[in-house]
Amino acid sequence: MTERPSNDNYFMEIAGAIGRRATCMRHNVGCVIIDRTNRIVSSGYNGSPRGLKHCLELGCIRDDKKIPSGEQQEYCRGVHAEQNALIQAEDRDKLAAGTLYCTHTPCLMCLKMILNAGILRIVHGGRYPMTDLAWDLIKESGIKFEEYGGGLSVTEIKEAKAAQ
């Protein structure tokens, strides 16, 4: 008999599967949001806005301009996985006190949207460039911010980031 996965393993596996639908040439990001009873509320992946051509068809503006990840997001056709998951939630009240699972660390703009939605916990699977303001907002808000597989504290993650 196989071992039953923990909720974190289960939902991160789902986020990974969702991310495989991404149309971004740089990152395949998947996100799933669950409510306080561990039911899926919404999901999203990164890609161009609905009905528009994908970067897979057109090429990547950011690659053409040699823009590093996490900078100058105004030069991107894509909508982030977290943004899509928040936008597509049918019942936004269920987002409050929920958990967001994402294959990557949210950017500053996504983090602000997540905080505004009332989500209380973020579980992420990869480090994405984060600003000092993002770290300040995480600390000030008290949101649980956990790297998948470890549940590191904000201080531990910041120290690990500084050591890189």
Short mmCIF file of N, CA and C in Angstrom, two decimals, residues 8-137:
data_model
loop_
_atom_site.label_atom_id
_atom_site.label_comp_id
_atom_site.label_asym_id
_atom_site.label_seq_id
_atom_site.Cartn_x
_atom_site.Cartn_y
_atom_site.Cartn_z
N ASP A 8 0.29 19.21 2.15
CA ASP A 8 1.27 20.03 1.44
C ASP A 8 1.79 19.30 0.20
N ASN A 9 2.12 18.03 0.33
CA ASN A 9 2.60 17.27 -0.83
C ASN A 9 1.51 17.18 -1.91
N TYR A 10 0.31 16.87 -1.48
CA TYR A 10 -0.81 16.72 -2.41
C TYR A 10 -1.06 18.01 -3.20
N PHE A 11 -1.17 19.13 -2.49
CA PHE A 11 -1.51 20.38 -3.17
C PHE A 11 -0.33 20.93 -3.97
N MET A 12 0.90 20.67 -3.54
CA MET A 12 2.05 21.10 -4.34
C MET A 12 2.17 20.26 -5.61
N GLU A 13 1.82 18.98 -5.54
CA GLU A 13 1.80 18.15 -6.75
C GLU A 13 0.76 18.67 -7.73
N ILE A 14 -0.40 19.07 -7.22
CA ILE A 14 -1.44 19.64 -8.08
C ILE A 14 -0.95 20.94 -8.70
N ALA A 15 -0.31 21.80 -7.90
CA ALA A 15 0.22 23.06 -8.43
C ALA A 15 1.23 22.79 -9.55
N GLY A 16 2.07 21.78 -9.36
CA GLY A 16 3.04 21.42 -10.39
C GLY A 16 2.36 20.97 -11.67
N ALA A 17 1.31 20.17 -11.55
CA ALA A 17 0.57 19.71 -12.73
C ALA A 17 -0.09 20.89 -13.44
N ILE A 18 -0.65 21.81 -12.68
CA ILE A 18 -1.29 23.00 -13.26
C ILE A 18 -0.24 23.84 -13.99
N GLY A 19 0.95 23.95 -13.40
CA GLY A 19 2.03 24.73 -14.01
C GLY A 19 2.46 24.21 -15.37
N ARG A 20 2.24 22.94 -15.64
CA ARG A 20 2.62 22.39 -16.95
C ARG A 20 1.75 22.94 -18.07
N ARG A 21 0.65 23.62 -17.73
CA ARG A 21 -0.20 24.28 -18.74
C ARG A 21 0.31 25.68 -19.08
N ALA A 22 1.29 26.18 -18.36
CA ALA A 22 1.79 27.55 -18.56
C ALA A 22 2.27 27.76 -19.99
N THR A 23 2.13 28.99 -20.45
CA THR A 23 2.58 29.34 -21.80
C THR A 23 3.76 30.30 -21.77
N CYS A 24 4.36 30.46 -20.62
CA CYS A 24 5.55 31.30 -20.47
C CYS A 24 6.77 30.49 -20.91
N MET A 25 7.69 31.13 -21.59
CA MET A 25 8.89 30.45 -22.06
C MET A 25 9.95 30.34 -20.97
N ARG A 26 9.83 31.14 -19.92
CA ARG A 26 10.84 31.16 -18.86
C ARG A 26 10.49 30.27 -17.67
N HIS A 27 9.25 30.33 -17.23
CA HIS A 27 8.85 29.64 -16.00
C HIS A 27 7.49 28.98 -16.20
N ASN A 28 7.37 27.75 -15.77
CA ASN A 28 6.08 27.08 -15.73
C ASN A 28 5.60 27.12 -14.29
N VAL A 29 4.74 28.09 -13.99
CA VAL A 29 4.30 28.32 -12.62
C VAL A 29 2.85 27.86 -12.48
N GLY A 30 2.59 27.10 -11.43
CA GLY A 30 1.24 26.67 -11.13
C GLY A 30 0.87 27.08 -9.72
N CYS A 31 -0.41 27.32 -9.50
CA CYS A 31 -0.89 27.78 -8.20
C CYS A 31 -2.24 27.14 -7.92
N VAL A 32 -2.44 26.77 -6.67
CA VAL A 32 -3.74 26.28 -6.23
C VAL A 32 -4.04 26.92 -4.88
N ILE A 33 -5.27 27.36 -4.69
CA ILE A 33 -5.68 27.98 -3.43
C ILE A 33 -6.72 27.08 -2.79
N ILE A 34 -6.53 26.80 -1.50
CA ILE A 34 -7.50 25.99 -0.77
C ILE A 34 -8.12 26.83 0.34
N ASP A 35 -9.33 26.45 0.72
CA ASP A 35 -9.99 27.17 1.81
C ASP A 35 -9.58 26.57 3.15
N ARG A 36 -10.16 27.05 4.21
CA ARG A 36 -9.77 26.60 5.56
C ARG A 36 -10.15 25.15 5.84
N THR A 37 -10.98 24.54 4.96
CA THR A 37 -11.35 23.14 5.14
C THR A 37 -10.60 22.22 4.16
N ASN A 38 -9.55 22.75 3.54
CA ASN A 38 -8.70 22.01 2.60
C ASN A 38 -9.41 21.61 1.31
N ARG A 39 -10.34 22.42 0.89
CA ARG A 39 -11.00 22.22 -0.41
C ARG A 39 -10.44 23.22 -1.41
N ILE A 40 -10.23 22.77 -2.63
CA ILE A 40 -9.70 23.65 -3.67
C ILE A 40 -10.73 24.71 -4.04
N VAL A 41 -10.29 25.96 -3.98
CA VAL A 41 -11.14 27.10 -4.31
C VAL A 41 -10.87 27.55 -5.74
N SER A 42 -9.59 27.54 -6.13
CA SER A 42 -9.22 28.05 -7.43
C SER A 42 -7.82 27.58 -7.79
N SER A 43 -7.50 27.72 -9.07
CA SER A 43 -6.15 27.40 -9.53
C SER A 43 -5.80 28.33 -10.69
N GLY A 44 -4.52 28.39 -11.01
CA GLY A 44 -4.09 29.22 -12.13
C GLY A 44 -2.68 28.86 -12.55
N TYR A 45 -2.37 29.23 -13.77
CA TYR A 45 -1.00 29.09 -14.28
C TYR A 45 -0.65 30.38 -15.01
N ASN A 46 0.63 30.57 -15.27
CA ASN A 46 1.05 31.82 -15.90
C ASN A 46 0.95 31.73 -17.41
N GLY A 47 0.50 32.82 -18.00
CA GLY A 47 0.36 32.89 -19.45
C GLY A 47 -0.32 34.18 -19.87
N SER A 48 -0.42 34.36 -21.16
CA SER A 48 -1.01 35.57 -21.73
C SER A 48 -2.49 35.68 -21.35
N PRO A 49 -3.01 36.91 -21.36
CA PRO A 49 -4.44 37.08 -21.05
C PRO A 49 -5.32 36.27 -21.99
N ARG A 50 -6.47 35.91 -21.48
CA ARG A 50 -7.44 35.09 -22.20
C ARG A 50 -7.66 35.60 -23.63
N GLY A 51 -7.57 34.69 -24.57
CA GLY A 51 -7.87 35.01 -25.97
C GLY A 51 -6.74 35.65 -26.75
N LEU A 52 -5.63 35.96 -26.09
CA LEU A 52 -4.51 36.59 -26.79
C LEU A 52 -3.43 35.57 -27.11
N LYS A 53 -2.57 35.90 -28.06
CA LYS A 53 -1.49 34.99 -28.45
C LYS A 53 -0.53 34.79 -27.28
N HIS A 54 -0.02 33.58 -27.21
CA HIS A 54 0.92 33.20 -26.15
C HIS A 54 2.35 33.50 -26.55
N CYS A 55 3.19 33.63 -25.55
CA CYS A 55 4.61 33.85 -25.79
C CYS A 55 5.22 32.66 -26.54
N LEU A 56 4.67 31.47 -26.33
CA LEU A 56 5.15 30.30 -27.07
C LEU A 56 4.98 30.51 -28.58
N GLU A 57 3.99 31.32 -28.97
CA GLU A 57 3.76 31.63 -30.39
C GLU A 57 4.58 32.83 -30.85
N LEU A 58 4.69 33.85 -29.99
CA LEU A 58 5.27 35.13 -30.38
C LEU A 58 6.73 35.31 -29.99
N GLY A 59 7.18 34.55 -29.01
CA GLY A 59 8.50 34.79 -28.44
C GLY A 59 8.38 35.62 -27.17
N CYS A 60 9.45 35.68 -26.44
CA CYS A 60 9.45 36.35 -25.14
C CYS A 60 10.06 37.76 -25.25
N ILE A 61 9.25 38.75 -24.93
CA ILE A 61 9.72 40.14 -24.93
C ILE A 61 10.88 40.30 -23.95
N ARG A 62 10.77 39.67 -22.80
CA ARG A 62 11.78 39.81 -21.75
C ARG A 62 13.12 39.20 -22.19
N ASP A 63 13.06 38.07 -22.88
CA ASP A 63 14.29 37.47 -23.40
C ASP A 63 14.91 38.38 -24.45
N ASP A 64 14.06 38.90 -25.34
CA ASP A 64 14.56 39.79 -26.39
C ASP A 64 15.27 41.01 -25.81
N LYS A 65 14.75 41.54 -24.70
CA LYS A 65 15.33 42.73 -24.07
C LYS A 65 16.36 42.38 -22.99
N LYS A 66 16.59 41.07 -22.78
CA LYS A 66 17.56 40.58 -21.78
C LYS A 66 17.24 41.11 -20.37
N ILE A 67 15.97 41.05 -20.00
CA ILE A 67 15.52 41.52 -18.69
C ILE A 67 15.54 40.34 -17.72
N PRO A 68 16.24 40.47 -16.59
CA PRO A 68 16.28 39.38 -15.61
C PRO A 68 14.92 39.16 -14.93
N SER A 69 14.72 37.95 -14.43
CA SER A 69 13.50 37.63 -13.69
C SER A 69 13.35 38.58 -12.50
N GLY A 70 12.11 38.95 -12.23
CA GLY A 70 11.82 39.78 -11.08
C GLY A 70 11.97 41.28 -11.32
N GLU A 71 12.39 41.66 -12.51
CA GLU A 71 12.58 43.08 -12.82
C GLU A 71 11.69 43.49 -13.99
N GLN A 72 11.29 44.74 -13.99
CA GLN A 72 10.55 45.37 -15.09
C GLN A 72 9.42 44.48 -15.61
N GLN A 73 8.52 44.13 -14.72
CA GLN A 73 7.42 43.24 -15.10
C GLN A 73 6.47 43.86 -16.11
N GLU A 74 6.58 45.16 -16.31
CA GLU A 74 5.73 45.81 -17.31
C GLU A 74 6.08 45.33 -18.72
N TYR A 75 7.23 44.68 -18.88
CA TYR A 75 7.63 44.12 -20.17
C TYR A 75 7.33 42.62 -20.20
N CYS A 76 6.08 42.29 -19.98
CA CYS A 76 5.68 40.89 -19.99
C CYS A 76 4.21 40.79 -20.38
N ARG A 77 3.91 39.91 -21.30
CA ARG A 77 2.52 39.68 -21.72
C ARG A 77 1.76 38.85 -20.70
N GLY A 78 2.47 38.13 -19.87
CA GLY A 78 1.87 37.13 -19.01
C GLY A 78 1.16 37.67 -17.79
N VAL A 79 0.17 36.90 -17.37
CA VAL A 79 -0.50 37.08 -16.09
C VAL A 79 0.05 35.97 -15.20
N HIS A 80 0.45 36.32 -13.98
CA HIS A 80 1.05 35.34 -13.09
C HIS A 80 0.04 34.31 -12.62
N ALA A 81 0.53 33.13 -12.27
CA ALA A 81 -0.33 32.03 -11.82
C ALA A 81 -1.16 32.45 -10.61
N GLU A 82 -0.53 33.14 -9.66
CA GLU A 82 -1.24 33.57 -8.46
C GLU A 82 -2.36 34.55 -8.81
N GLN A 83 -2.07 35.47 -9.74
CA GLN A 83 -3.08 36.43 -10.17
C GLN A 83 -4.25 35.70 -10.83
N ASN A 84 -3.95 34.76 -11.71
CA ASN A 84 -5.02 34.00 -12.36
C ASN A 84 -5.86 33.23 -11.35
N ALA A 85 -5.21 32.62 -10.37
CA ALA A 85 -5.96 31.87 -9.35
C ALA A 85 -6.88 32.81 -8.56
N LEU A 86 -6.39 33.99 -8.20
CA LEU A 86 -7.21 34.95 -7.45
C LEU A 86 -8.37 35.47 -8.30
N ILE A 87 -8.08 35.79 -9.57
CA ILE A 87 -9.10 36.32 -10.47
C ILE A 87 -10.20 35.30 -10.74
N GLN A 88 -9.82 34.04 -10.86
CA GLN A 88 -10.77 33.00 -11.26
C GLN A 88 -11.52 32.36 -10.10
N ALA A 89 -11.23 32.78 -8.88
CA ALA A 89 -11.94 32.22 -7.73
C ALA A 89 -13.43 32.56 -7.84
N GLU A 90 -14.25 31.55 -7.83
CA GLU A 90 -15.69 31.75 -7.97
C GLU A 90 -16.29 32.41 -6.73
N ASP A 91 -15.81 32.01 -5.57
CA ASP A 91 -16.31 32.55 -4.31
C ASP A 91 -15.13 33.16 -3.56
N ARG A 92 -14.96 34.46 -3.71
CA ARG A 92 -13.79 35.13 -3.12
C ARG A 92 -13.78 35.08 -1.59
N ASP A 93 -14.95 34.92 -0.98
CA ASP A 93 -15.01 34.82 0.47
C ASP A 93 -14.27 33.58 0.97
N LYS A 94 -14.19 32.55 0.15
CA LYS A 94 -13.50 31.31 0.55
C LYS A 94 -11.99 31.47 0.52
N LEU A 95 -11.49 32.54 -0.10
CA LEU A 95 -10.05 32.78 -0.11
C LEU A 95 -9.54 33.17 1.28
N ALA A 96 -10.37 33.91 2.00
CA ALA A 96 -9.98 34.40 3.33
C ALA A 96 -9.66 33.23 4.24
N ALA A 97 -8.54 33.33 4.91
CA ALA A 97 -8.04 32.32 5.84
C ALA A 97 -7.59 31.05 5.14
N GLY A 98 -7.43 31.11 3.81
CA GLY A 98 -7.00 29.95 3.06
C GLY A 98 -5.48 29.86 2.93
N THR A 99 -5.06 28.86 2.17
CA THR A 99 -3.64 28.63 1.88
C THR A 99 -3.43 28.66 0.38
N LEU A 100 -2.38 29.32 -0.04
CA LEU A 100 -2.01 29.37 -1.45
C LEU A 100 -0.76 28.53 -1.63
N TYR A 101 -0.83 27.57 -2.53
CA TYR A 101 0.31 26.73 -2.90
C TYR A 101 0.79 27.17 -4.27
N CYS A 102 2.07 27.42 -4.40
CA CYS A 102 2.61 27.89 -5.68
C CYS A 102 3.97 27.26 -5.94
N THR A 103 4.22 26.92 -7.17
CA THR A 103 5.49 26.30 -7.52
C THR A 103 6.67 27.25 -7.37
N HIS A 104 6.42 28.55 -7.36
CA HIS A 104 7.46 29.57 -7.23
C HIS A 104 7.07 30.56 -6.13
N THR A 105 8.04 31.29 -5.65
CA THR A 105 7.80 32.35 -4.68
C THR A 105 7.03 33.49 -5.36
N PRO A 106 5.99 34.02 -4.76
CA PRO A 106 5.25 35.13 -5.38
C PRO A 106 6.10 36.39 -5.50
N CYS A 107 5.86 37.13 -6.58
CA CYS A 107 6.51 38.44 -6.74
C CYS A 107 5.83 39.44 -5.80
N LEU A 108 6.35 40.64 -5.73
CA LEU A 108 5.80 41.67 -4.85
C LEU A 108 4.34 41.97 -5.18
N MET A 109 4.00 42.14 -6.46
CA MET A 109 2.62 42.48 -6.83
C MET A 109 1.67 41.34 -6.46
N CYS A 110 2.07 40.10 -6.73
CA CYS A 110 1.22 38.96 -6.36
C CYS A 110 1.08 38.87 -4.84
N LEU A 111 2.18 39.10 -4.13
CA LEU A 111 2.12 39.05 -2.67
C LEU A 111 1.10 40.06 -2.14
N LYS A 112 1.09 41.27 -2.66
CA LYS A 112 0.13 42.28 -2.19
C LYS A 112 -1.31 41.84 -2.48
N MET A 113 -1.53 41.21 -3.62
CA MET A 113 -2.87 40.72 -3.96
C MET A 113 -3.28 39.58 -3.03
N ILE A 114 -2.34 38.69 -2.73
CA ILE A 114 -2.59 37.57 -1.83
C ILE A 114 -2.96 38.09 -0.44
N LEU A 115 -2.21 39.07 0.04
CA LEU A 115 -2.50 39.66 1.35
C LEU A 115 -3.88 40.31 1.36
N ASN A 116 -4.21 41.02 0.29
CA ASN A 116 -5.51 41.68 0.21
C ASN A 116 -6.66 40.68 0.17
N ALA A 117 -6.42 39.50 -0.35
CA ALA A 117 -7.46 38.46 -0.41
C ALA A 117 -7.70 37.81 0.94
N GLY A 118 -6.82 38.06 1.90
CA GLY A 118 -7.00 37.50 3.24
C GLY A 118 -6.42 36.11 3.41
N ILE A 119 -5.63 35.67 2.46
CA ILE A 119 -4.97 34.36 2.57
C ILE A 119 -3.98 34.43 3.72
N LEU A 120 -3.94 33.38 4.53
CA LEU A 120 -3.12 33.39 5.75
C LEU A 120 -1.83 32.60 5.64
N ARG A 121 -1.70 31.80 4.57
CA ARG A 121 -0.50 30.96 4.46
C ARG A 121 -0.12 30.80 3.00
N ILE A 122 1.17 30.92 2.73
CA ILE A 122 1.72 30.67 1.39
C ILE A 122 2.74 29.55 1.52
N VAL A 123 2.59 28.54 0.68
CA VAL A 123 3.58 27.47 0.58
C VAL A 123 4.12 27.55 -0.84
N HIS A 124 5.42 27.79 -0.97
CA HIS A 124 6.01 27.97 -2.29
C HIS A 124 7.12 26.96 -2.52
N GLY A 125 7.37 26.67 -3.78
CA GLY A 125 8.33 25.63 -4.11
C GLY A 125 9.64 26.12 -4.68
N GLY A 126 9.82 27.40 -4.83
CA GLY A 126 11.07 27.87 -5.40
C GLY A 126 11.30 29.32 -5.09
N ARG A 127 12.54 29.68 -5.04
CA ARG A 127 12.88 31.08 -4.73
C ARG A 127 12.87 31.91 -5.99
N TYR A 128 12.11 32.95 -5.95
CA TYR A 128 12.00 33.93 -7.01
C TYR A 128 12.58 35.22 -6.44
N PRO A 129 13.23 36.04 -7.24
CA PRO A 129 13.81 37.27 -6.66
C PRO A 129 12.77 38.09 -5.90
N MET A 130 13.09 38.42 -4.65
CA MET A 130 12.16 39.18 -3.81
C MET A 130 12.82 40.46 -3.32
N THR A 131 12.02 41.49 -3.23
CA THR A 131 12.52 42.79 -2.78
C THR A 131 12.48 42.87 -1.25
N ASP A 132 13.20 43.84 -0.73
CA ASP A 132 13.14 44.08 0.71
C ASP A 132 11.71 44.42 1.14
N LEU A 133 10.99 45.16 0.29
CA LEU A 133 9.61 45.51 0.61
C LEU A 133 8.76 44.25 0.74
N ALA A 134 8.96 43.27 -0.12
CA ALA A 134 8.20 42.02 -0.02
C ALA A 134 8.45 41.35 1.33
N TRP A 135 9.72 41.28 1.73
CA TRP A 135 10.04 40.68 3.03
C TRP A 135 9.41 41.47 4.18
N ASP A 136 9.42 42.80 4.05
CA ASP A 136 8.81 43.65 5.08
C ASP A 136 7.31 43.39 5.19
N LEU A 137 6.63 43.25 4.05
CA LEU A 137 5.19 43.00 4.05
C LEU A 137 4.86 41.63 4.65
#
